[in-house]
XYZ file of C-alpha atoms in Angstrom:
787
model
C -15.260 51.880 -5.626
C -17.220 51.252 -8.793
C -20.887 50.174 -8.614
C -19.993 46.733 -9.959
C -17.393 46.227 -7.227
C -19.959 47.247 -4.603
C -22.330 44.669 -6.081
C -19.465 42.148 -5.975
C -19.063 42.607 -2.202
C -22.822 42.290 -1.647
C -22.913 39.093 -3.729
C -20.035 37.616 -1.734
C -21.803 38.328 1.538
C -25.113 36.995 0.274
C -23.634 33.693 -0.918
C -21.030 33.452 1.832
C -21.892 29.888 2.866
C -21.776 28.576 -0.692
C -18.572 30.497 -1.361
C -17.059 29.042 1.800
C -18.013 25.494 0.794
C -16.445 25.899 -2.640
C -13.342 27.573 -1.196
C -12.917 24.661 1.217
C -13.055 22.168 -1.648
C -10.397 24.162 -3.504
C -8.358 24.418 -0.292
C -8.521 20.643 0.138
C -7.112 19.999 -3.308
C -4.393 22.614 -2.893
C -3.567 21.355 0.610
C -3.041 17.811 -0.676
C -0.961 19.054 -3.611
C 1.263 21.234 -1.395
C 1.576 18.641 1.378
C 2.370 15.705 -0.928
C 4.733 17.575 -3.207
C 6.465 18.994 -0.132
C 6.834 15.554 1.407
C 8.196 14.161 -1.880
C 10.695 17.018 -2.096
C 11.675 16.691 1.569
C 12.113 12.914 1.456
C 14.093 13.024 -1.779
C 16.399 15.814 -0.641
C 16.911 14.337 2.834
C 17.547 10.887 1.359
C 20.030 12.269 -1.177
C 21.922 14.361 1.404
C 21.995 11.532 3.946
C 23.207 8.997 1.392
C 25.902 11.342 0.096
C 27.125 12.512 3.484
C 27.535 8.976 4.807
C 28.594 7.497 1.455
C 25.993 4.795 0.971
C 27.182 2.246 -1.573
C 25.686 1.973 -5.051
C 26.351 -1.783 -5.306
C 26.121 -4.530 -2.668
C 27.904 -7.806 -3.499
C 27.501 -10.556 -0.854
C 29.748 -13.645 -1.061
C 30.412 -16.712 1.057
C 34.089 -15.904 1.627
C 36.552 -13.895 -0.438
C 40.169 -12.873 0.312
C 41.080 -9.235 0.821
C 43.143 -9.090 -2.385
C 39.960 -9.396 -4.430
C 39.048 -5.856 -3.385
C 41.903 -4.525 -5.541
C 40.473 -6.380 -8.527
C 37.025 -4.946 -7.857
C 38.508 -1.448 -7.725
C 39.859 -1.917 -11.278
C 36.367 -2.396 -12.764
C 35.507 0.431 -15.166
C 33.148 2.852 -13.497
C 33.988 1.915 -9.884
C 35.095 4.907 -7.803
C 35.395 3.298 -4.338
C 35.417 -0.192 -2.812
C 34.925 -1.372 0.748
C 35.071 -4.942 2.040
C 33.302 -5.819 5.251
C 31.929 -8.702 7.292
C 28.222 -9.062 7.955
C 26.419 -11.810 9.794
C 23.349 -12.825 11.703
C 23.109 -12.571 15.482
C 20.619 -13.248 18.281
C 20.469 -10.675 21.074
C 19.330 -11.530 24.597
C 17.371 -8.648 26.116
C 15.926 -8.513 29.596
C 12.389 -7.435 28.677
C 11.608 -10.414 26.411
C 11.922 -14.163 26.733
C 12.660 -14.637 23.048
C 16.098 -13.795 21.567
C 15.841 -10.892 19.130
C 17.230 -11.179 15.647
C 19.990 -8.779 14.707
C 22.585 -8.077 12.065
C 26.231 -7.599 12.953
C 28.323 -5.341 10.686
C 32.045 -4.642 10.785
C 33.723 -1.231 10.899
C 37.376 -0.744 9.841
C 39.995 -1.093 12.552
C 41.549 2.194 11.452
C 39.737 5.269 10.212
C 36.191 5.727 8.953
C 34.743 3.352 6.355
C 35.046 4.510 2.776
C 31.420 3.487 2.211
C 28.377 3.024 4.478
C 29.543 5.188 7.344
C 27.457 5.513 10.522
C 25.949 8.540 12.240
C 26.772 8.558 15.966
C 23.798 9.883 17.951
C 25.157 9.403 21.477
C 28.173 7.936 23.273
C 31.471 7.430 21.430
C 32.932 5.344 18.633
C 34.290 1.901 19.431
C 37.906 1.363 20.424
C 39.210 -0.980 17.744
C 41.512 -2.573 20.302
C 38.583 -3.584 22.485
C 36.810 -6.529 20.876
C 33.834 -6.362 23.268
C 32.781 -2.790 22.394
C 29.891 -2.226 20.023
C 27.646 0.446 18.579
C 23.929 -0.337 18.707
C 21.150 0.830 16.416
C 19.468 3.762 18.156
C 15.841 2.731 17.499
C 16.446 -0.777 18.855
C 18.223 0.554 21.951
C 15.403 2.979 22.713
C 12.772 0.234 22.266
C 14.495 -1.821 25.001
C 15.688 1.003 27.214
C 19.371 0.448 26.446
C 22.000 3.207 26.594
C 25.784 3.609 26.343
C 27.410 1.889 29.294
C 24.935 -1.019 29.336
C 25.944 -4.552 28.486
C 24.155 -7.138 26.391
C 24.846 -10.680 25.272
C 24.449 -12.004 21.763
C 24.885 -15.305 19.976
C 27.074 -15.066 16.876
C 27.984 -18.011 14.692
C 26.892 -20.404 17.432
C 28.859 -18.762 20.278
C 27.455 -16.520 22.984
C 29.373 -13.314 23.674
C 29.018 -10.364 26.024
C 29.386 -6.790 24.779
C 29.635 -3.253 26.124
C 27.492 -0.649 24.394
C 29.674 2.445 23.933
C 27.451 4.378 21.519
C 24.172 4.514 19.670
C 24.176 5.009 15.915
C 22.066 5.355 12.804
C 22.899 4.554 9.210
C 21.403 5.332 5.791
C 21.612 1.591 5.169
C 19.063 0.902 7.916
C 16.364 3.529 7.489
C 13.716 0.803 7.349
C 14.577 -2.197 9.496
C 12.806 -5.540 9.709
C 13.771 -9.002 10.812
C 14.919 -11.326 7.972
C 11.941 -12.729 6.084
C 9.535 -10.083 7.404
C 8.156 -6.913 5.818
C 6.825 -5.108 8.874
C 9.244 -2.930 10.848
C 9.298 -3.278 14.614
C 12.110 -1.505 16.485
C 11.924 -3.963 19.350
C 12.307 -7.091 17.195
C 15.354 -6.322 15.053
C 18.657 -4.673 15.900
C 21.953 -3.776 14.260
C 25.338 -4.156 15.917
C 28.522 -2.482 14.653
C 31.800 -4.063 15.749
C 35.465 -3.666 14.877
C 36.717 -5.607 11.873
C 39.086 -7.725 13.976
C 36.284 -8.668 16.378
C 34.006 -9.658 13.481
C 36.773 -11.748 11.880
C 37.133 -13.702 15.108
C 33.377 -14.071 15.624
C 32.595 -15.321 12.120
C 35.885 -17.113 11.319
C 36.749 -14.815 8.424
C 40.325 -13.836 9.213
C 41.789 -11.963 6.234
C 38.553 -12.306 4.276
C 35.225 -10.563 3.731
C 31.717 -11.714 2.907
C 30.296 -8.513 1.446
C 31.798 -6.016 -0.976
C 30.473 -2.467 -1.256
C 31.066 -0.481 -4.435
C 30.483 3.126 -5.397
C 29.786 3.890 -9.069
C 30.968 7.070 -10.735
C 28.078 7.390 -13.198
C 24.636 5.721 -13.217
C 25.108 4.449 -16.783
C 28.092 2.374 -15.559
C 25.905 0.415 -13.128
C 24.890 -2.545 -15.361
C 28.492 -3.175 -16.389
C 29.737 -2.946 -12.791
C 27.118 -5.443 -11.583
C 28.038 -7.952 -14.285
C 31.801 -7.546 -13.714
C 31.435 -7.898 -9.932
C 29.487 -11.143 -10.359
C 32.179 -12.532 -12.670
C 35.024 -11.650 -10.281
C 33.269 -13.002 -7.188
C 31.756 -16.098 -8.788
C 34.484 -18.481 -7.591
C 34.095 -17.197 -4.027
C 30.430 -18.082 -3.709
C 28.876 -14.888 -5.031
C 25.243 -14.537 -3.997
C 24.555 -11.954 -6.686
C 25.503 -8.300 -6.735
C 22.554 -5.921 -6.606
C 22.095 -2.182 -6.975
C 20.986 0.301 -4.357
C 17.503 0.335 -5.892
C 17.115 -3.305 -4.779
C 18.531 -2.733 -1.291
C 15.770 -3.560 1.186
C 15.661 -0.303 3.153
C 16.087 1.963 0.143
C 13.378 0.084 -1.730
C 10.821 0.896 0.943
C 11.834 4.559 0.936
C 11.554 4.760 -2.840
C 8.152 3.003 -2.750
C 6.926 5.639 -0.295
C 8.265 8.495 -2.438
C 6.744 6.967 -5.584
C 3.398 6.523 -3.843
C 3.387 10.125 -2.649
C 4.358 11.374 -6.110
C 1.558 9.349 -7.712
C -0.943 10.615 -5.123
C 0.213 14.201 -5.672
C -0.411 13.774 -9.395
C -3.741 11.940 -9.158
C -5.623 12.995 -6.003
C -5.576 16.839 -6.021
C -6.986 17.051 -9.586
C -10.045 15.111 -8.374
C -10.821 17.774 -5.785
C -10.074 20.621 -8.183
C -12.378 19.015 -10.766
C -15.132 18.834 -8.114
C -14.533 22.521 -7.337
C -14.799 23.397 -11.030
C -18.006 21.368 -11.264
C -19.502 23.152 -8.239
C -18.540 26.559 -9.620
C -20.172 25.725 -12.921
C -23.417 24.711 -11.198
C -23.412 27.657 -8.768
C -22.691 30.311 -11.390
C -25.008 28.801 -13.988
C -27.882 29.146 -11.523
C -26.633 32.472 -10.229
C -26.670 33.934 -13.734
C -30.109 32.478 -14.355
C -31.401 34.073 -11.156
C -29.777 37.446 -11.980
C -30.636 37.628 -15.642
C -32.762 40.712 -15.096
C -29.929 42.408 -13.213
C -27.517 41.540 -15.990
C -29.910 43.033 -18.524
C -30.280 46.180 -16.420
C -26.501 46.526 -16.048
C -26.050 46.220 -19.808
C -28.834 48.742 -20.352
C -26.828 51.273 -18.321
C -23.986 50.916 -20.797
C -21.699 48.246 -19.350
C -20.150 46.026 -22.023
C -20.255 42.221 -22.149
C -16.572 42.107 -21.202
C -17.126 44.341 -18.139
C -20.062 42.280 -16.917
C -18.172 39.029 -17.517
C -15.115 40.368 -15.662
C -17.380 41.341 -12.763
C -18.606 37.771 -12.308
C -15.212 36.336 -13.107
C -13.699 38.362 -10.228
C -16.232 36.676 -7.965
C -14.867 33.291 -9.091
C -11.268 34.447 -8.640
C -11.879 35.730 -5.113
C -13.501 32.470 -4.005
C -10.833 30.352 -5.663
C -7.827 32.443 -4.608
C -9.081 32.455 -1.005
C -9.407 28.684 -1.056
C -5.982 28.302 -2.699
C -4.315 30.550 -0.106
C -5.976 28.622 2.711
C -4.865 25.380 1.050
C -1.251 26.553 0.849
C -1.190 27.382 4.566
C -2.961 24.128 5.451
C -0.540 22.168 3.262
C 2.409 23.660 5.114
C 0.905 22.755 8.482
C -0.158 19.254 7.402
C 3.228 18.516 5.828
C 5.095 19.679 8.926
C 2.918 17.399 11.086
C 3.614 14.431 8.763
C 7.374 14.871 9.121
C 7.246 13.357 12.595
C 5.711 10.147 11.206
C 8.459 9.738 8.632
C 11.183 10.347 11.205
C 9.572 7.684 13.380
C 9.150 4.997 10.719
C 12.069 5.889 8.428
C 15.041 6.445 10.673
C 16.345 9.732 9.287
C 18.459 11.647 11.816
C 16.655 14.756 10.609
C 13.912 15.615 8.151
C 13.036 19.216 7.426
C 9.807 19.864 5.599
C 10.687 22.028 2.611
C 8.463 23.063 -0.247
C 9.826 24.356 -3.529
C 8.336 27.775 -4.435
C 7.208 26.206 -7.708
C 4.796 24.007 -5.718
C 2.880 27.076 -4.526
C 2.838 28.519 -8.028
C 1.606 25.222 -9.506
C -1.053 24.914 -6.782
C -2.353 28.451 -7.330
C -2.309 28.234 -11.121
C -3.937 24.775 -11.166
C -6.711 25.726 -8.758
C -7.491 29.042 -10.442
C -7.343 27.432 -13.907
C -9.730 24.669 -12.868
C -12.129 27.147 -11.288
C -11.899 29.494 -14.279
C -12.640 26.627 -16.639
C -15.709 25.651 -14.629
C -16.876 29.253 -14.349
C -16.294 30.227 -17.983
C -18.777 27.612 -19.198
C -21.385 29.444 -17.171
C -20.167 32.991 -17.902
C -20.381 32.543 -21.641
C -24.149 32.901 -21.263
C -23.654 36.601 -20.484
C -22.736 37.298 -24.098
C -25.979 35.672 -25.273
C -28.136 37.986 -23.151
C -29.166 41.257 -24.725
C -30.687 43.839 -22.355
C -34.173 43.455 -23.810
C -34.138 39.667 -23.579
C -32.448 39.519 -20.188
C -34.887 41.933 -18.550
C -37.872 39.997 -19.855
C -38.998 37.232 -17.443
C -38.456 33.702 -18.752
C -41.359 32.137 -20.598
C -43.543 29.999 -18.322
C -43.326 26.257 -18.854
C -45.818 24.656 -21.244
C -48.011 22.055 -19.525
C -50.491 21.712 -22.350
C -49.281 18.227 -23.179
C -49.845 16.969 -19.649
C -53.620 17.324 -19.649
C -54.295 13.634 -20.047
C -52.133 12.903 -16.996
C -53.412 15.786 -14.864
C -56.479 13.910 -13.734
C -54.484 10.862 -12.705
C -51.930 12.949 -10.820
C -54.672 14.967 -9.135
C -56.351 11.824 -7.837
C -53.144 10.117 -6.652
C -50.963 12.988 -5.482
C -51.543 16.045 -3.355
C -50.703 19.520 -4.558
C -47.209 19.868 -2.976
C -46.130 16.524 -4.405
C -47.343 17.520 -7.891
C -45.339 20.732 -7.615
C -42.187 18.759 -6.728
C -42.655 16.463 -9.724
C -43.226 19.432 -12.049
C -40.043 21.090 -10.779
C -38.088 17.909 -11.473
C -39.531 17.463 -14.960
C -39.262 21.163 -15.821
C -35.465 21.281 -15.276
C -33.994 17.883 -16.195
C -30.536 19.357 -16.804
C -30.466 20.906 -13.342
C -31.592 17.664 -11.752
C -28.995 15.625 -13.643
C -26.277 18.055 -12.578
C -27.322 17.782 -8.939
C -27.495 13.983 -9.197
C -24.034 13.882 -10.766
C -22.613 16.042 -7.985
C -24.144 14.089 -5.101
C -23.222 10.768 -6.748
C -19.616 11.935 -7.150
C -19.452 12.875 -3.475
C -20.895 9.538 -2.401
C -18.532 7.676 -4.745
C -15.498 9.392 -3.229
C -16.674 8.678 0.320
C -17.747 5.101 -0.470
C -14.526 4.323 -2.317
C -12.355 5.504 0.563
C -14.468 3.685 3.185
C -14.175 0.515 1.102
C -10.402 0.948 1.035
C -10.418 1.279 4.832
C -12.110 -2.090 5.059
C -9.678 -3.364 2.408
C -6.735 -2.584 4.704
C -8.421 -4.483 7.510
C -9.199 -7.342 5.126
C -5.540 -7.391 4.042
C -4.400 -7.789 7.638
C -7.030 -10.422 8.419
C -6.293 -12.448 5.283
C -2.511 -12.327 5.726
C -2.409 -13.159 9.417
C -5.452 -15.403 9.847
C -6.241 -17.050 6.528
C -2.866 -17.397 4.815
C -0.738 -17.707 7.960
C -2.489 -19.821 10.601
C 0.633 -20.580 12.602
C 1.773 -19.017 15.848
C 5.443 -18.533 14.985
C 8.061 -19.070 12.316
C 11.424 -20.585 13.211
C 14.243 -19.946 10.727
C 17.545 -21.821 10.614
C 21.060 -20.519 10.000
C 21.334 -22.671 6.858
C 19.222 -25.362 5.163
C 19.149 -28.455 7.363
C 17.933 -32.010 7.094
C 14.213 -32.435 7.579
C 15.059 -34.482 10.689
C 15.201 -31.110 12.433
C 11.392 -30.993 12.145
C 11.186 -34.042 14.414
C 13.325 -32.245 17.024
C 10.887 -29.361 17.017
C 7.904 -31.679 17.386
C 9.440 -33.151 20.537
C 9.409 -29.767 22.330
C 6.707 -29.770 24.970
C 3.851 -27.476 24.032
C 4.396 -27.668 20.268
C 1.116 -28.860 18.718
C 2.018 -28.906 15.051
C 5.107 -28.294 12.913
C 5.206 -27.615 9.193
C 8.474 -27.462 7.204
C 9.280 -24.705 4.743
C 12.230 -23.543 2.710
C 13.079 -20.083 1.443
C 15.641 -19.578 -1.310
C 17.099 -16.283 -2.483
C 16.710 -15.987 -6.269
C 16.678 -13.584 -9.183
C 13.659 -14.223 -11.420
C 14.063 -13.295 -15.067
C 11.743 -13.156 -18.039
C 13.497 -11.600 -21.013
C 14.682 -8.131 -20.058
C 12.531 -8.067 -16.915
C 13.900 -9.288 -13.611
C 13.047 -9.307 -9.932
C 15.285 -10.008 -6.964
C 13.337 -11.917 -4.334
C 12.826 -15.401 -3.046
C 10.956 -18.655 -3.493
C 8.879 -19.981 -0.606
C 8.523 -23.760 -0.668
C 5.641 -25.372 1.247
C 4.778 -28.940 2.137
C 2.090 -30.622 -0.022
C -0.332 -30.825 2.906
C 0.466 -27.348 4.268
C -2.143 -26.078 6.681
C -0.309 -23.606 8.902
C 0.871 -21.458 6.010
C -1.050 -21.748 2.752
C -0.975 -20.402 -0.756
C -4.327 -19.047 -1.923
C -5.549 -18.632 -5.458
C -6.911 -15.313 -6.749
C -10.443 -16.342 -5.704
C -9.305 -16.874 -2.102
C -9.408 -20.670 -2.200
C -6.544 -22.922 -1.134
C -4.075 -23.547 -3.947
C -2.523 -26.979 -4.318
C 1.070 -26.538 -5.402
C 2.019 -28.691 -8.390
C 4.750 -31.311 -8.240
C 6.748 -29.242 -10.689
C 6.839 -25.614 -11.738
C 6.442 -22.344 -9.879
C 3.429 -20.305 -8.772
C 3.619 -16.478 -8.826
C 1.555 -13.758 -7.188
C -0.338 -11.291 -9.401
C 2.009 -8.425 -8.478
C 5.068 -10.495 -9.328
C 3.523 -11.735 -12.576
C 2.927 -8.098 -13.559
C 6.509 -7.133 -12.733
C 7.881 -9.959 -14.865
C 5.165 -9.630 -17.556
C 4.578 -13.357 -17.482
C 1.523 -15.621 -17.441
C 0.706 -19.207 -16.563
C 2.284 -21.582 -19.077
C 5.354 -19.425 -19.745
C 8.885 -20.495 -18.837
C 10.641 -18.515 -16.102
C 14.404 -18.325 -15.599
C 15.335 -18.746 -11.924
C 18.879 -17.722 -10.951
C 19.393 -19.273 -7.505
C 21.670 -17.196 -5.252
C 22.703 -19.704 -2.601
C 24.254 -23.177 -2.336
C 25.525 -24.370 -5.699
C 23.663 -21.493 -7.397
C 22.063 -23.378 -10.290
C 20.234 -21.670 -13.145
C 16.768 -23.206 -13.469
C 14.112 -23.062 -16.176
C 10.727 -23.530 -14.524
C 7.220 -23.360 -15.977
C 4.761 -20.935 -14.375
C 1.854 -23.173 -13.382
C -0.467 -20.743 -11.667
C -1.160 -17.407 -9.982
C -1.567 -17.241 -6.193
C -2.837 -14.403 -4.035
C -0.563 -12.567 -1.582
C -1.235 -9.294 0.181
C 2.229 -8.868 1.710
C 5.287 -8.886 -0.493
C 5.638 -10.543 -3.891
C 6.542 -14.159 -3.086
C 6.816 -17.090 -5.472
C 5.640 -20.533 -4.310
C 6.839 -24.054 -5.042
C 6.216 -27.485 -3.670
C 8.928 -28.284 -1.103
C 9.958 -31.582 -2.675
C 9.924 -30.015 -6.157
C 12.247 -27.197 -5.075
C 14.674 -29.548 -3.344
C 14.656 -31.787 -6.411
C 15.398 -28.848 -8.703
C 18.262 -27.754 -6.444
C 19.619 -31.276 -6.112
C 19.331 -31.050 -2.321
C 16.712 -33.582 -1.138
C 15.010 -33.385 2.257
C 16.238 -29.881 3.121
C 14.356 -27.236 5.097
C 15.303 -23.685 6.106
C 12.544 -23.087 8.607
C 9.308 -24.308 10.146
C 5.890 -22.929 11.047
C 4.754 -23.859 14.550
C 1.381 -23.985 16.261
C 1.895 -23.974 20.005
C 0.070 -24.165 23.299
C 0.128 -20.646 24.844
C 0.607 -22.179 28.304
C 4.041 -23.493 27.255
C 5.163 -20.438 25.315
C 8.026 -19.457 27.630
C 9.341 -23.042 27.763
C 9.244 -23.194 23.955
C 11.214 -19.934 23.727
C 13.826 -21.348 26.071
C 14.095 -24.568 24.077
C 14.468 -22.699 20.785
C 17.070 -20.381 22.287
C 19.146 -23.428 23.237
C 19.164 -24.787 19.654
C 22.353 -23.546 17.907
C 20.847 -24.047 14.428
C 18.034 -21.544 15.070
C 18.737 -18.190 13.431
C 15.578 -16.467 14.622
C 11.983 -16.788 15.742
C 9.200 -14.576 14.418
C 6.032 -14.477 16.520
C 2.981 -13.841 14.333
C 1.073 -11.896 16.994
C 3.955 -9.406 17.272
C 4.215 -9.030 13.492
C 0.462 -8.461 13.210
C 0.475 -5.836 15.959
C 3.370 -4.008 14.292
C 1.620 -4.028 10.907
C -1.636 -2.810 12.459
C 0.260 0.030 14.140
C 1.750 1.133 10.829
C -1.655 1.055 9.162
C -3.351 2.992 11.968
C -0.658 5.370 13.201
C 2.119 5.355 10.633
C 2.292 6.061 6.932
C -0.925 4.082 6.356
C -2.875 6.550 8.476
C -3.107 8.868 5.449
C -6.066 6.776 4.279
C -8.086 8.066 7.258
C -7.295 11.624 6.174
C -8.392 10.829 2.636
C -11.629 9.267 3.885
C -12.392 12.316 6.036
C -11.722 14.658 3.138
C -13.951 12.613 0.848
C -16.761 12.812 3.426
C -16.320 16.578 3.682
C -16.571 16.939 -0.077
C -19.700 14.801 -0.148
C -21.247 17.095 2.437
C -20.137 20.193 0.531
C -21.786 19.001 -2.660
C -25.081 18.130 -0.933
C -25.106 21.414 0.962
C -24.447 23.474 -2.159
C -27.222 21.617 -3.983
C -29.673 22.504 -1.193
C -28.576 26.135 -1.001
C -28.815 26.645 -4.753
C -32.239 25.055 -4.879
C -33.432 27.434 -2.158
C -31.945 30.484 -3.876
C -33.802 29.581 -7.075
C -37.094 28.848 -5.297
C -37.328 31.757 -2.855
C -39.913 33.635 -4.981
C -41.995 30.500 -5.632
C -41.941 29.459 -1.976
C -43.096 32.920 -0.884
C -45.900 32.748 -3.442
C -47.045 29.420 -2.016
C -47.057 30.867 1.500
C -49.237 33.777 0.356
C -51.588 31.345 -1.378
C -52.185 29.597 1.930
C -49.545 26.862 2.074
C -48.159 26.232 5.516
C -44.436 26.499 6.283
C -44.223 22.712 6.318
C -45.939 22.365 2.922
C -43.720 25.048 1.398
C -40.638 23.358 2.834
C -41.832 20.026 1.407
C -41.846 21.553 -2.065
C -38.252 22.688 -1.546
C -36.913 19.645 0.227
C -38.856 17.152 -1.866
C -36.644 18.041 -4.831
C -33.521 17.559 -2.706
C -34.848 14.248 -1.393
C -35.544 13.002 -4.918
C -32.056 14.002 -6.017
C -30.506 12.161 -3.067
C -32.616 9.026 -3.620
C -31.645 8.914 -7.306
C -28.013 9.556 -6.414
C -27.668 6.728 -3.872
C -27.620 3.745 -6.279
C -25.605 5.689 -8.879
C -23.080 6.747 -6.224
C -22.827 3.175 -4.927
C -22.007 1.855 -8.403
C -19.537 4.665 -9.041
C -17.926 4.081 -5.616
C -17.542 0.401 -6.380
C -15.717 1.228 -9.611
C -13.631 3.923 -7.974
C -12.503 1.441 -5.308
C -10.407 -0.463 -7.843
C -8.578 2.696 -8.941
C -7.912 3.774 -5.347
C -6.749 0.267 -4.351
C -4.375 0.227 -7.311
C -2.981 3.576 -6.197
C -2.391 2.425 -2.594
C -0.922 -0.981 -3.537
C 2.794 -1.422 -4.124
C 5.149 -4.285 -4.906
C 5.561 -4.746 -1.151
C 1.912 -4.946 -0.144
C -1.404 -5.080 -1.967
C -4.760 -3.729 -0.915
C -7.689 -5.879 -2.078
C -10.475 -4.106 -3.945
C -13.713 -5.837 -3.073
C -17.396 -5.042 -2.683
C -18.151 -3.824 0.817
C -21.883 -3.342 1.431
C -21.158 -1.905 4.870
C -18.767 0.736 3.481
C -21.140 1.791 0.712
C -24.006 1.770 3.205
C -22.058 4.062 5.514
C -21.307 6.459 2.656
C -25.013 6.448 1.766
C -25.952 7.222 5.347
C -23.391 10.032 5.361
C -25.015 11.533 2.249
C -28.491 11.196 3.826
C -27.236 12.816 7.028
C -25.707 15.663 4.995
C -29.019 16.073 3.162
C -30.989 16.160 6.433
C -28.651 18.760 7.922
C -28.619 20.844 4.748
C -32.390 20.584 4.485
C -32.792 21.754 8.068
C -30.617 24.791 7.396
C -32.440 25.864 4.234
C -35.821 25.205 5.859
C -34.812 27.478 8.724
C -33.935 30.220 6.224
C -37.197 29.602 4.353
C -39.242 29.929 7.544
C -37.486 33.206 8.380
C -37.793 34.655 4.856
C -39.357 38.103 4.360
C -42.355 37.322 2.110
C -42.727 40.927 0.908
C -39.091 41.130 -0.167
C -39.208 37.704 -1.818
C -42.375 38.556 -3.725
C -41.043 41.741 -5.292
C -41.662 41.574 -9.033
C -38.794 40.346 -11.131
C -40.176 41.959 -14.271
């Protein structure tokens, strides 16, 4: 082993704690990169294989009623490779463990053979006997939530008639990976089910003998999709077409794709932050290391080693630290990704999900981490070339204090000797102080930004379920009814207040941009469910025009005052031109709001409602459930408390729990930066501190000189880190928000205060550790001449 390699091992052991801290920062960035890229790859591959194996349709075309012969015409459309007609309808399931009927969707299966499109995956039991009209398959997640199994019976209300069924099997489907009740965004296995029945049984239940109400199409090539959608709408128009839409707009698939897109964006944006911090730390550590070892470098050069050999010696030190961190990050990424797979299986109903990482992910992670570290280290290592042996072995010139004479008397009267030493150290090395301040501020900004986002999630839940929605439940009807239905609801004992609403399925268009969604119409004096403006105040809906949410306005690239094309997909399906009159806040979904009377007037259907918000007396809750269950026009009841609990569970235990991981990692990085700052300061000051001890300073006074600099750096960093964290919050909130839910970015004094306390705690702990080393230092060894 060469002498330089022996020195390399000694240096690694001497700076083991600093090397470990930097390696952990590198490992964190690599872990996130490997984990997220692996999850993206796993989700995409599993989704693709599952969709292909069970032939998920590329186009969904719902209609009111169309004869079977129309399927042959759909099959003749250029680009269509397969067509399937089926019957789909709403249902209410009676289950023993709840007083309220549970909303469900009933779907037909062919009487003979497997469906050409949208097949099901049987998890237990057997397939239905097409000759037995009472046999059904039940969605596995719903059955498990209610303790149902093959052989059990359940009753359901379909098209106004109550029927009894025998469960013969449990199934899953790529069409129902993410399941929610109609009108809701939050999945809850216990509150929404799917029933598969034979085609003949569905025809009898929904009075669609020889007809279908949904066509499924498979497209040969993606570029054929726009033409197929347009042709399908033209063919089905006379049969009450509700608008054909592509798989990308299918509800379940849209959530899956949002999750994949979010993971891909995080994999591209988050790991570079940690790698940049690692590069920054390496630059600071090695800049000070080279400054402290300048005499050694000069001596090594004097013995004949070239600049390249000396540079390679220190560069190997960087490579060892970085490669160790990258290897640890790869292993941690594998373990973290494998643990996350269980969450995705739970919330996205894949029958299987194997965590797989492409070999290129490891290569990219290693190359990115080593490149970032090398970049940070090379800025410091370039100083080696500027040091000739004679200059390097000469001690640095002492600082010039001749200009401070006029202030010396003032400082001497006001400050004691240790404090004056601290101030001189700060003034003597402004670049070093600024670097330390930048590092600590960056750590606090990361921690403060993530803690603010944590409170933003909580604020999102509180605003959505307490400020916007102040009702207790939402009752939805099978079809729009006369507003006289509201009076019937008011007569139910225990109902305190009732507020009408109407939801209409639409396609919103602005030029080439479009969005498939719905319009929510509210009463003028709405108090149970309100639209809020962007400042959080109640928004009064105008008597004409439409109000959009910020997310929806961005999707459509439209602003207040512009004209929006509204293609209504129900009833007489009119095409409306409505002015955008304002922007309203919404943290769940991307709704559009209108005044109830204005919407009915635009549709030519006065005094119509499709649902109602209720405020009820909890003492009469079971009686209200019974009364609603007896009303044939009621399609479903959504209890707000259940929806809130389900959303909170997702945020705390499901996919949203990644924000806790990010917050913990940010806190670790903040600690790593503070700790490295303290260790480096001690390494640079060991000789000076020993000199002070010999001159008669106590251990406490010597430690004050060391820790006073760290304390000043932390105090300067706190306000800068708070401002940077506030700005970073907006970028993080934008990254977490999607079209389906938005995370508010707001100033949170408590979150920034907590991040500040975390930095102070890290400084206290780091200070205690370096003070302990200072107290134990060998004064004779530390005072050896550096000349």
